[in-house]
Amino acid sequence: MDPDPTNAAEAPGRWPALAQAVAAPLTRAAIFLVATLNPGLENRSTLRSFCGDLAALLRAVEFRDLEGGLSCVMGFGSGAWDRLFGAPRPAELHPFREIRAGDRHAVSTPGDLLFHIRAKRMDLCFELATQFMARIGSAVSTVDEVHGFRYFDDRDLIGFVDGTENPRGEAAIDAVLVAEEDAVFARGSYVIVQKYLHDLGAWNALSTEAQERIIGRTKLSDIELDDSVKPTSAHNALTTIVENGKEIKILRDNMPFGSAAHGEFGTYFIGYSRSPRTIERMIENMFVGRPPGNYDRLLDFSRAVTGNLFFAPSATFLETVSEDQTIVTEPSASPVAAAPSPSGSPVRDSSLGIGSLKGDIRHE
């Protein structure tokens, strides 16, 4: 059973392609698997063949528990896209933009492939990840694997509810799926992931009132603080992007993770968006500040240890990939991108050749 409303039958005049399960309902368990593609044409062939078989593998595992809500989204990094598919490229796909501001660092880490696996039960997630790796393990190198869990009433390990402002229904579809602005890749979605580790000892030493001012919500009831008392550096203030009087939404499916024995407590941030610029502006506001220096004080207690940008093409795109298709254009060097527009709007340049943003953004 596919719980994703974006895979419902298309209304007249809408895009015919089927989206991956980017807007699937929140679940109790998730696995985030990031890997790099090993060199060699044989590994490229293995991955291309896997793309066409992904849906069948998902159905095979899903059938063991049709009420388990199992879903998977597969995304590709900028370099992997060039190696696997060539031109054309998704218009805004580029490497994750690293940001340095004082002692705050939004790192950019290796990652060609993302698997975001979700279900009501961890055993379903684990089985699907196992089947994936049995199929492609020799073609990739795993760089990160995180097993996330839903913590009580959708709270983070810092004690606050996470994802309250997620859009729903048609609003979610409009927020996360590419449409006419890049028609070749309609029904795809951009995905940014960051793995954060928390200093819970220092965080828990704060009063509840101090924590609430940092987050911008009450801890117990999850009610947003009034603007008259909420600092402009509050987390939810800096991650609210407004353009022309309208808030630009993204879809988050963050998950807590950790190891009690090793004292590791973290949040795996994953955000889906119609344009990566929206999430990039949120991250810049957090790390640099709005205005610069007015940064997110949550970063005094949390640090990012990974950072990646992926494009999740439509399910229709994946199913039509063939093992031996020849790349039309093999890039001779890493593409170079223009600086992102300050706009959070999904309206984009019509070019399909926007490339990487290699330089760090430094704000000292």
mmCIF file of N, CA, C and O in Angstrom, residues 19 22-23 25 30 48 51 60 63 87 96 106 127 132 161 173-174 179 208 216 225 231 242 303 317 333 337 359:
data_model
loop_
_atom_site.group_PDB
_atom_site.id
_atom_site.type_symbol
_atom_site.label_atom_id
_atom_site.label_comp_id
_atom_site.label_asym_id
_atom_site.label_seq_id
_atom_site.Cartn_x
_atom_site.Cartn_y
_atom_site.Cartn_z
ATOM 1 N N ALA A 19 5.153 10.864 -8.294
ATOM 2 C CA ALA A 19 6.218 11.266 -7.385
ATOM 3 C C ALA A 19 6.654 10.084 -6.525
ATOM 4 O O ALA A 19 5.907 9.125 -6.318
ATOM 5 N N VAL A 22 7.637 11.324 -1.130
ATOM 6 C CA VAL A 22 8.229 12.410 -0.354
ATOM 7 C C VAL A 22 7.262 12.962 0.683
ATOM 8 O O VAL A 22 7.675 13.491 1.710
ATOM 9 N N ALA A 23 5.977 12.883 0.423
ATOM 10 C CA ALA A 23 4.979 13.428 1.354
ATOM 11 C C ALA A 23 4.261 12.326 2.117
ATOM 12 O O ALA A 23 3.125 12.506 2.557
ATOM 13 N N PRO A 25 3.077 10.023 5.198
ATOM 14 C CA PRO A 25 2.813 10.421 6.587
ATOM 15 C C PRO A 25 4.000 10.119 7.491
ATOM 16 O O PRO A 25 4.814 9.225 7.215
ATOM 17 N N ALA A 30 12.616 5.195 11.113
ATOM 18 C CA ALA A 30 13.210 5.577 9.832
ATOM 19 C C ALA A 30 14.675 5.183 9.811
ATOM 20 O O ALA A 30 15.338 5.119 10.855
ATOM 21 N N ARG A 48 22.251 2.017 -12.093
ATOM 22 C CA ARG A 48 21.185 2.305 -13.064
ATOM 23 C C ARG A 48 20.176 1.162 -13.101
ATOM 24 O O ARG A 48 18.967 1.390 -13.157
ATOM 25 N N CYS A 51 17.876 1.320 -10.072
ATOM 26 C CA CYS A 51 16.823 2.347 -10.119
ATOM 27 C C CYS A 51 15.515 1.764 -10.637
ATOM 28 O O CYS A 51 14.442 2.024 -10.083
ATOM 29 N N ALA A 60 8.010 -5.963 -2.433
ATOM 30 C CA ALA A 60 8.250 -7.288 -1.858
ATOM 31 C C ALA A 60 8.329 -7.232 -0.334
ATOM 32 O O ALA A 60 7.775 -8.093 0.366
ATOM 33 N N PHE A 63 4.864 -6.030 1.340
ATOM 34 C CA PHE A 63 3.790 -7.016 1.339
ATOM 35 C C PHE A 63 3.771 -7.849 2.619
ATOM 36 O O PHE A 63 2.764 -8.451 2.963
ATOM 37 N N ALA A 87 23.280 14.813 -18.890
ATOM 38 C CA ALA A 87 22.323 15.891 -19.169
ATOM 39 C C ALA A 87 21.009 15.311 -19.677
ATOM 40 O O ALA A 87 21.003 14.244 -20.289
ATOM 41 N N PHE A 96 26.074 20.600 -1.625
ATOM 42 C CA PHE A 96 25.634 21.321 -0.435
ATOM 43 C C PHE A 96 26.569 22.489 -0.164
ATOM 44 O O PHE A 96 27.790 22.359 -0.237
ATOM 45 N N ALA A 106 28.306 24.886 9.193
ATOM 46 C CA ALA A 106 27.416 23.966 8.482
ATOM 47 C C ALA A 106 28.280 23.207 7.489
ATOM 48 O O ALA A 106 28.607 23.717 6.412
ATOM 49 N N GLU A 127 14.817 -4.394 7.071
ATOM 50 C CA GLU A 127 14.769 -5.405 6.016
ATOM 51 C C GLU A 127 14.948 -4.771 4.644
ATOM 52 O O GLU A 127 15.688 -5.293 3.798
ATOM 53 N N PHE A 132 18.429 -3.623 -0.086
ATOM 54 C CA PHE A 132 19.099 -2.650 -0.951
ATOM 55 C C PHE A 132 20.605 -2.895 -0.972
ATOM 56 O O PHE A 132 21.227 -2.939 -2.040
ATOM 57 N N VAL A 161 8.407 19.621 20.649
ATOM 58 C CA VAL A 161 7.743 18.992 19.510
ATOM 59 C C VAL A 161 8.400 19.486 18.230
ATOM 60 O O VAL A 161 8.712 20.670 18.089
ATOM 61 N N ILE A 173 2.074 19.108 -1.213
ATOM 62 C CA ILE A 173 2.451 18.773 -2.586
ATOM 63 C C ILE A 173 3.024 19.998 -3.288
ATOM 64 O O ILE A 173 4.063 19.943 -3.949
ATOM 65 N N ASP A 174 2.356 21.143 -3.130
ATOM 66 C CA ASP A 174 2.835 22.365 -3.762
ATOM 67 C C ASP A 174 4.179 22.802 -3.201
ATOM 68 O O ASP A 174 4.993 23.398 -3.904
ATOM 69 N N ALA A 179 7.388 21.567 -10.485
ATOM 70 C CA ALA A 179 6.295 21.587 -11.469
ATOM 71 C C ALA A 179 6.771 22.242 -12.756
ATOM 72 O O ALA A 179 7.847 21.914 -13.258
ATOM 73 N N THR A 208 13.561 26.208 31.738
ATOM 74 C CA THR A 208 12.571 25.969 30.688
ATOM 75 C C THR A 208 12.272 27.255 29.935
ATOM 76 O O THR A 208 12.135 27.249 28.703
ATOM 77 N N GLY A 216 11.328 29.323 20.515
ATOM 78 C CA GLY A 216 10.218 30.166 20.067
ATOM 79 C C GLY A 216 8.863 29.547 20.310
ATOM 80 O O GLY A 216 7.856 30.032 19.794
ATOM 81 N N LEU A 225 5.357 31.243 20.795
ATOM 82 C CA LEU A 225 5.421 32.426 21.635
ATOM 83 C C LEU A 225 4.934 33.640 20.858
ATOM 84 O O LEU A 225 5.138 33.755 19.640
ATOM 85 N N PRO A 231 12.216 36.261 20.927
ATOM 86 C CA PRO A 231 13.390 36.930 20.365
ATOM 87 C C PRO A 231 13.456 36.751 18.849
ATOM 88 O O PRO A 231 12.980 35.754 18.300
ATOM 89 N N VAL A 242 9.591 34.230 4.388
ATOM 90 C CA VAL A 242 8.426 34.927 3.845
ATOM 91 C C VAL A 242 8.845 35.707 2.611
ATOM 92 O O VAL A 242 9.869 36.402 2.618
ATOM 93 N N ARG A 303 25.534 20.874 17.078
ATOM 94 C CA ARG A 303 26.478 21.083 15.974
ATOM 95 C C ARG A 303 26.169 20.120 14.842
ATOM 96 O O ARG A 303 25.816 18.959 15.056
ATOM 97 N N PHE A 317 10.513 8.514 -13.386
ATOM 98 C CA PHE A 317 11.886 8.648 -13.890
ATOM 99 C C PHE A 317 12.706 7.414 -13.527
ATOM 100 O O PHE A 317 13.397 6.832 -14.382
ATOM 101 N N ALA A 333 34.292 18.498 -16.164
ATOM 102 C CA ALA A 333 34.726 18.976 -14.858
ATOM 103 C C ALA A 333 33.498 19.234 -14.017
ATOM 104 O O ALA A 333 32.380 19.268 -14.518
ATOM 105 N N ALA A 337 28.215 26.678 -10.214
ATOM 106 C CA ALA A 337 26.915 27.326 -10.155
ATOM 107 C C ALA A 337 27.048 28.800 -9.871
ATOM 108 O O ALA A 337 27.984 29.243 -9.237
ATOM 109 N N GLY A 359 32.523 27.112 -3.242
ATOM 110 C CA GLY A 359 33.177 27.916 -2.227
ATOM 111 C C GLY A 359 32.419 27.923 -0.922
ATOM 112 O O GLY A 359 31.205 27.933 -0.899
#
